[in-house]
Structures are given as structure tokens and as C-alpha cells.
Short mmCIF file of C-alpha atoms in Angstrom, two decimals:
data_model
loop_
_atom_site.label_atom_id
_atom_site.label_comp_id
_atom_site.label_asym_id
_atom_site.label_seq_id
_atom_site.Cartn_x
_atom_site.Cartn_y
_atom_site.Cartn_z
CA UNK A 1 92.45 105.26 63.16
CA UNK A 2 89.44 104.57 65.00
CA UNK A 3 88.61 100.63 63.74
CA UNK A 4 92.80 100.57 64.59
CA UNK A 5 92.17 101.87 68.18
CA UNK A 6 89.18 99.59 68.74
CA UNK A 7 90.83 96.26 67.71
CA UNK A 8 93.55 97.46 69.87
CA UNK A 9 91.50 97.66 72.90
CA UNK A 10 89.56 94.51 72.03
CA UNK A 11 92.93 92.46 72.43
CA UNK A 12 93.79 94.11 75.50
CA UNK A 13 90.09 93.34 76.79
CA UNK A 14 90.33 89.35 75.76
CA UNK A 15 94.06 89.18 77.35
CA UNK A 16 92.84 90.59 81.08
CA UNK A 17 90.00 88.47 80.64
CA UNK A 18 92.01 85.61 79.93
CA UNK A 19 94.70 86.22 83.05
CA UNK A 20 91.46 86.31 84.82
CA UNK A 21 89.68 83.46 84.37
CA UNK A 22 93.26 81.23 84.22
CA UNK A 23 93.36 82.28 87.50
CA UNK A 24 89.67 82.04 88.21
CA UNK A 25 89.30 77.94 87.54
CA UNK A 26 92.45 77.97 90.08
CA UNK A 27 90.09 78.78 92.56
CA UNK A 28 91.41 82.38 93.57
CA UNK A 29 92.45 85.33 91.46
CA UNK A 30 95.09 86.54 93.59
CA UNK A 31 93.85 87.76 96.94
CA UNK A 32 89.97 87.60 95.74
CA UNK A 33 88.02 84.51 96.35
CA UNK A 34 85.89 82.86 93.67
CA UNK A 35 83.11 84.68 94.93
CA UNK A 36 84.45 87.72 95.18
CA UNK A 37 85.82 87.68 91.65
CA UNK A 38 82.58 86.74 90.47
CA UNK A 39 80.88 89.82 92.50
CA UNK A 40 83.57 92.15 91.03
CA UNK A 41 82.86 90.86 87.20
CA UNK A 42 79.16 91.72 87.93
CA UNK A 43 79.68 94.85 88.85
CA UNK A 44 82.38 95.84 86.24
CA UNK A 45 80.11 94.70 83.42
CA UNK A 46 76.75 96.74 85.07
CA UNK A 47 78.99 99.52 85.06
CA UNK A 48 80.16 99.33 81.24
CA UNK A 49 76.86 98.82 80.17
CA UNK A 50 75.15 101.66 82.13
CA UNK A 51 77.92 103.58 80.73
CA UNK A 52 77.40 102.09 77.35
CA UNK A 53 73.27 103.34 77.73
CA UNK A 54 74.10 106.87 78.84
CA UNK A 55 76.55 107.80 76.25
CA UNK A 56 74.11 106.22 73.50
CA UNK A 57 71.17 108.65 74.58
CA UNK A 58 72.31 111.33 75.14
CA UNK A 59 75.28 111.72 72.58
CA UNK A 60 73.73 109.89 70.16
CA UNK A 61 76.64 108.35 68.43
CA UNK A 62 76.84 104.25 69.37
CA UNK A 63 80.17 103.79 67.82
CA UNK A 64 82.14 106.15 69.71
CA UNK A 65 79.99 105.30 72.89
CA UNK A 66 80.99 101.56 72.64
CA UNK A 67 85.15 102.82 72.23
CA UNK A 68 84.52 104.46 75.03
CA UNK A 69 82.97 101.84 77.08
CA UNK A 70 85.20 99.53 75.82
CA UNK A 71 88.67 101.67 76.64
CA UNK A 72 87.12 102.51 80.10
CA UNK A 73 86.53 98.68 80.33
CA UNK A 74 90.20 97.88 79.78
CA UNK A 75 91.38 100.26 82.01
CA UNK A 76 89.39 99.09 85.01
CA UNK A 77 90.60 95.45 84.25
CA UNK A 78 93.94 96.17 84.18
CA UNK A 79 93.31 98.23 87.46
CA UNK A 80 91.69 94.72 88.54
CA UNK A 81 94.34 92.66 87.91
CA UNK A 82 97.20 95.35 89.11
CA UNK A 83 95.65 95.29 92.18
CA UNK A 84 94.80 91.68 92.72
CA UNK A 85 99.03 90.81 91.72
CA UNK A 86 100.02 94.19 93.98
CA UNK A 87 102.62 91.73 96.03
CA UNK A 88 104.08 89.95 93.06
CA UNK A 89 104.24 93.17 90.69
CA UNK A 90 106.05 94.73 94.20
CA UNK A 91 108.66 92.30 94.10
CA UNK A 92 108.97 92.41 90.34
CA UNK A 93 109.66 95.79 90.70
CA UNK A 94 111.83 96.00 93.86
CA UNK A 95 114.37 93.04 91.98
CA UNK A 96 114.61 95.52 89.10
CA UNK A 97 115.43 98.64 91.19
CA UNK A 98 117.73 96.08 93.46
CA UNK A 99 119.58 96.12 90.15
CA UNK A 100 119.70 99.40 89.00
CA UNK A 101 120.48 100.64 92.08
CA UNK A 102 123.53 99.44 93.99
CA UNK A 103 122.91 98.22 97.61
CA UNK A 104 118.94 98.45 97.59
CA UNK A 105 117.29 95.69 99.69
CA UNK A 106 114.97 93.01 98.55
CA UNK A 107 113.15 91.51 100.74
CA UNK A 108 110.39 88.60 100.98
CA UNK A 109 109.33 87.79 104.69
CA UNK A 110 112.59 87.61 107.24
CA UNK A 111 114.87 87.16 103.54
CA UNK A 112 116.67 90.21 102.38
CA UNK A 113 118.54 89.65 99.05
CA UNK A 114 121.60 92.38 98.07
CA UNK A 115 122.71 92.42 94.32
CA UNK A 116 126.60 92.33 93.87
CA UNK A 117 128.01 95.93 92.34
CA UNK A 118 129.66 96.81 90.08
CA UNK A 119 132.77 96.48 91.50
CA UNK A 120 132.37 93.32 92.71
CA UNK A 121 131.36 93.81 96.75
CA UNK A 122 128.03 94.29 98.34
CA UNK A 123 127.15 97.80 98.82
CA UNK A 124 124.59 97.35 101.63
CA UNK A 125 121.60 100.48 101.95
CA UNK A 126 121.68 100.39 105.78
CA UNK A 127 119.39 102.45 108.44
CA UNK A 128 121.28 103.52 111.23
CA UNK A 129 119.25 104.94 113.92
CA UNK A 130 117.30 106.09 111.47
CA UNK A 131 119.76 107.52 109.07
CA UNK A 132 120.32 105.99 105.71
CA UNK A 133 124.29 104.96 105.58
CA UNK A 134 126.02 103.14 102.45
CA UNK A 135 127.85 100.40 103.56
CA UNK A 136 129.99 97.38 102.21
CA UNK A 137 129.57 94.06 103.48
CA UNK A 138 132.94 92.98 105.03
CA UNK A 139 133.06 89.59 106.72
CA UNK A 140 136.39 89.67 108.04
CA UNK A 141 135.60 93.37 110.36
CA UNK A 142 134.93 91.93 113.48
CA UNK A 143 132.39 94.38 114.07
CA UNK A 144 130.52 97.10 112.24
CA UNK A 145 132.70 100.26 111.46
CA UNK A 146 130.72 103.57 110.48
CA UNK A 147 133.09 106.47 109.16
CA UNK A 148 133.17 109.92 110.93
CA UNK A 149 130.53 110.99 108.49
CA UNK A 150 128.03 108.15 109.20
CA UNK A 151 128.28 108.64 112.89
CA UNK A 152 127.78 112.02 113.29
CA UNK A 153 124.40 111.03 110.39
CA UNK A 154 123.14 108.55 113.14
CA UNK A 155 123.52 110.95 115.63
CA UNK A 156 126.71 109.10 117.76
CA UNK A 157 128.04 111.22 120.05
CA UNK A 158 131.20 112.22 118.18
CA UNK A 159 132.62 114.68 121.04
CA UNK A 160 132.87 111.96 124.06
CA UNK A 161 134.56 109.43 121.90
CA UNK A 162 137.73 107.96 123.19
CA UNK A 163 139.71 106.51 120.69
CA UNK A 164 141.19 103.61 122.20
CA UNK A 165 140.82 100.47 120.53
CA UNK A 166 143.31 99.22 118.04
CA UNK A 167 142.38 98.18 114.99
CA UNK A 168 143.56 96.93 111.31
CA UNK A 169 142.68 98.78 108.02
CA UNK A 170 143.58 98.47 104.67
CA UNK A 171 145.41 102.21 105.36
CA UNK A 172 147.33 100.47 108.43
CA UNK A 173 146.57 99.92 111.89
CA UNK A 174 144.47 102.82 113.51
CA UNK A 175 142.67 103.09 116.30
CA UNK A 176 138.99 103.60 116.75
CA UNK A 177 136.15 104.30 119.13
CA UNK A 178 133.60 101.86 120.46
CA UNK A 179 129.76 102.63 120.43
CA UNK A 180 126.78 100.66 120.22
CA UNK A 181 124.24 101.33 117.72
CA UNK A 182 120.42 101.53 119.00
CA UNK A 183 118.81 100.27 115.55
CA UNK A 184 120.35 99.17 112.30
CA UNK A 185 118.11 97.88 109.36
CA UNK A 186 118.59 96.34 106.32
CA UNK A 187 115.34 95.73 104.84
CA UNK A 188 113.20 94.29 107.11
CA UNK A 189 115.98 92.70 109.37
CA UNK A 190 116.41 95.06 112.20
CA UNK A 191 119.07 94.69 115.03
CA UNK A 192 118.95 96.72 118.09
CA UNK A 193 121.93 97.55 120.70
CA UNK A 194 124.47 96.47 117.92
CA UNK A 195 128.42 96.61 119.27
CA UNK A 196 129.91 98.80 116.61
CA UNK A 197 133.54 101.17 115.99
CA UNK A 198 133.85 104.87 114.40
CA UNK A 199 136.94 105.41 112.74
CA UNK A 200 139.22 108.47 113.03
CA UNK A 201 138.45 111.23 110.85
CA UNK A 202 140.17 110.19 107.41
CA UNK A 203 140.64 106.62 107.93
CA UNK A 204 137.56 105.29 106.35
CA UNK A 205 135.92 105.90 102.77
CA UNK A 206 132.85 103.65 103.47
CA UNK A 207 131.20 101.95 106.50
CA UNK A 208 131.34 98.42 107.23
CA UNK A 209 128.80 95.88 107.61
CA UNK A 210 130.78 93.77 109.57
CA UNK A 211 130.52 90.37 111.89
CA UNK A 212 128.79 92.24 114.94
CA UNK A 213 125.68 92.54 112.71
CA UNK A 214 126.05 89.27 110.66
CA UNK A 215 126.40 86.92 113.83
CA UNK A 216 122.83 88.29 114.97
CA UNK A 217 121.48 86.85 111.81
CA UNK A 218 119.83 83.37 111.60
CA UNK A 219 122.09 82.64 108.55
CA UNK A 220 123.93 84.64 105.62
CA UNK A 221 125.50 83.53 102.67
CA UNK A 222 126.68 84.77 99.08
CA UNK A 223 124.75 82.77 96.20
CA UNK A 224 126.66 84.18 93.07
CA UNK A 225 125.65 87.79 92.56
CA UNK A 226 123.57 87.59 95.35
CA UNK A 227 123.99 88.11 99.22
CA UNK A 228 121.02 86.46 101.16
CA UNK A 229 120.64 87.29 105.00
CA UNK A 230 118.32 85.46 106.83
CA UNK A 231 116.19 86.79 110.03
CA UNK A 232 115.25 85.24 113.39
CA UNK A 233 111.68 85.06 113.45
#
């Protein structure tokens, strides 16, 4: 069990080390310059073989010390290069939740990326005034349409609405109030004083991400299962 644990943590050792000096004769390793890296391996190998030294004196028993210095040596590489590829191992990560989780955000820079559902629409993961709304991307609502329960989330003042403006739903034509929005965020895009409507109580299962929020965007377009919406800088 033991020789079996220590030729597994040898082959973890010579992989890191291998990622590490790939991306060494690249001239970075991630975010660390060559000298950096090359300050960082000093110091991880002082520390293994100080640890190495103590164990051996004072417990006496070199072949458990090494497995020790050894598994503790693995571990702080793969802490190494975890940290140096934090950014890429974020994205890697938010693209699978984006998945798993319908209408979660992606974003890179002033690019947000939306997976298609299940159902075949964008379900969008929206901040509205600092309340998280679901929402469905809907190109042909003029503006963006929150339902009773996502305005009174937001914090609209539901009581002073006047219903006034006609509108078409899939239910009929309705009528609904106008607002405007202080802040709504999708990812890193954020869009302040956005023109918006609240439907009546009951005429709306899900808010809208409609035009009124689109036509503030620098572009947006669907690239198979994928919506991309593009920021101003």
C-alpha cells in the first residue's frame, strides 16, 4: 500500500513539474515571471527538504519521512499551478456551471455568453436594482417587461403605477405600466436608467429581456446554443 501510494505521488510530482517547466521555457508560468518562478522553485524545494531533515531526526523513520515530504510536495505544486491558472480554471469552471445551470452568465472582459435551455430560449440571470430576476431574452418586446413579482423584487413602486400603455402578449393585448429601471446587469454589462414596462398582475409568467436593454449594447447576436452580448467599453 505504501510503495502503491508513493509511485502514485511520484507521477503526480513529475506531471506538475512538467506543466511547469512547459510553461517555464515559454517565458512565463501564468502570471509569474521567469524569475519569479525560479524564486518560488527555490523556496518550495528548501522547504521539502527542511521538512525532509526534521521528520528524519526526530522520528527516525526515512521512508515514511520522504512520503511525507513528497505528498506535502505535490500538494503545494498543485496549489502552485492552481493559483498561477486561477483565470483560466475560473472560466473553465464558470462555462460548466453556464451549463448546468440555465441562464448563468459567462463572461470574459465586456463579452457575456448565455447557454440556450432546455427549452430552446435564453433564460437570462439578470440584476435588477440589485435583485436577481429570471428573465427570457425576447427580441421582438420593444422594451424590457418585469412581471408583478419582479417589480415589487427590485423595489418599483408598485402602488403609483398607472397602467396606461397598451401592449401585445402572447395572452392578448393588455396594458402595462411604464418605469425606468436604475441598474440592470447581466454579467458584467450593466445599464443604468433603462426604459422598462410591469405587467398587470397575472399577465406575465417570466420577465423579458427585451430591445430597451439590447439596443444599449455594442452588439448581440445568437451563435448556435449561444447568445453573445457585447459591451461599450
Amino acid at each position: 500500500m505504501r510503495n502503491r501510494l508513493l509511485w502514485i505521488l511520484l507521477i503526480g510530482l513529475v506531471l506538475a513539474l512538467i506543466v511547469l517547466v512547459v510553461r517555464h521555457n515559454a517565458g512565463m508560468v501564468g502570471s509569474f515571471t521567469t524569475q519569479e518562478f525560479s524564486s518560488l522553485a527555490v523556496d518550495v524545494a528548501i522547504a521539502v527538504f527542511v521538512g525532509v531533515m526534521v521528520l528524519a531526526l526526530f522520528h527516525e523513520r526515512i521512508s515514511r519521512a520522504f512520503e511525507a515530504a513528497l505528498l506535502w510536495t505535490v500538494i503545494a505544486l498543485i496549489l502552485v499551478v492552481g493559483y498561477t491558472y486561477r483565470a483560466e480554471l475560473q472560466q473553465v469552471g464558470d462555462r460548466i456551471l453556464s451549463e448546468l445551470i440555465p441562464g448563468r452568465p459567462v463572461t470574459r472582459g465586456l463579452v457575456v455568453e448565455i447557454a440556450r435551455g432546455r427549452a430552446g430560449d435564453f433564460s437570462v440571470g439578470a440584476q435588477i436594482n440589485g435583485a436577481r430576476v429570471p428573465m427570457v431574452l425576447d427580441s421582438g418586446a420593444s422594451a424590457v417587461v418585469l412581471t408583478q413579482e419582479a417589480a415589487k423584487a427590485a423595489g418599483l413602486p408598485l402602488e403609483v403605477l398607472h397602467y396606461d400603455i397598451n401592449v401585445d402578449t402572447a395572452n392578448g393585448r393588455t396594458r402595462a405600466a411604464s418605469v425606468t429601471i436604475d441598474r440592470i446587469a447581466v454579467g458584467n454589462i450593466v445599464e443604468r436608467s433603462v426604459s422598462a414596462l410591469i405587467a398587470p398582475p397575472g399577465q406575465l409568467k417570466t420577465s423579458l429581456l427585451g430591445m430597451s436593454f439590447l439596443n444599449r449594447l455594442e452588439s448581440w447576436e445568437v451563435r448556435g446554443d449561444k447568445l453573445v452580448m457585447r459591451s461599450y467599453p
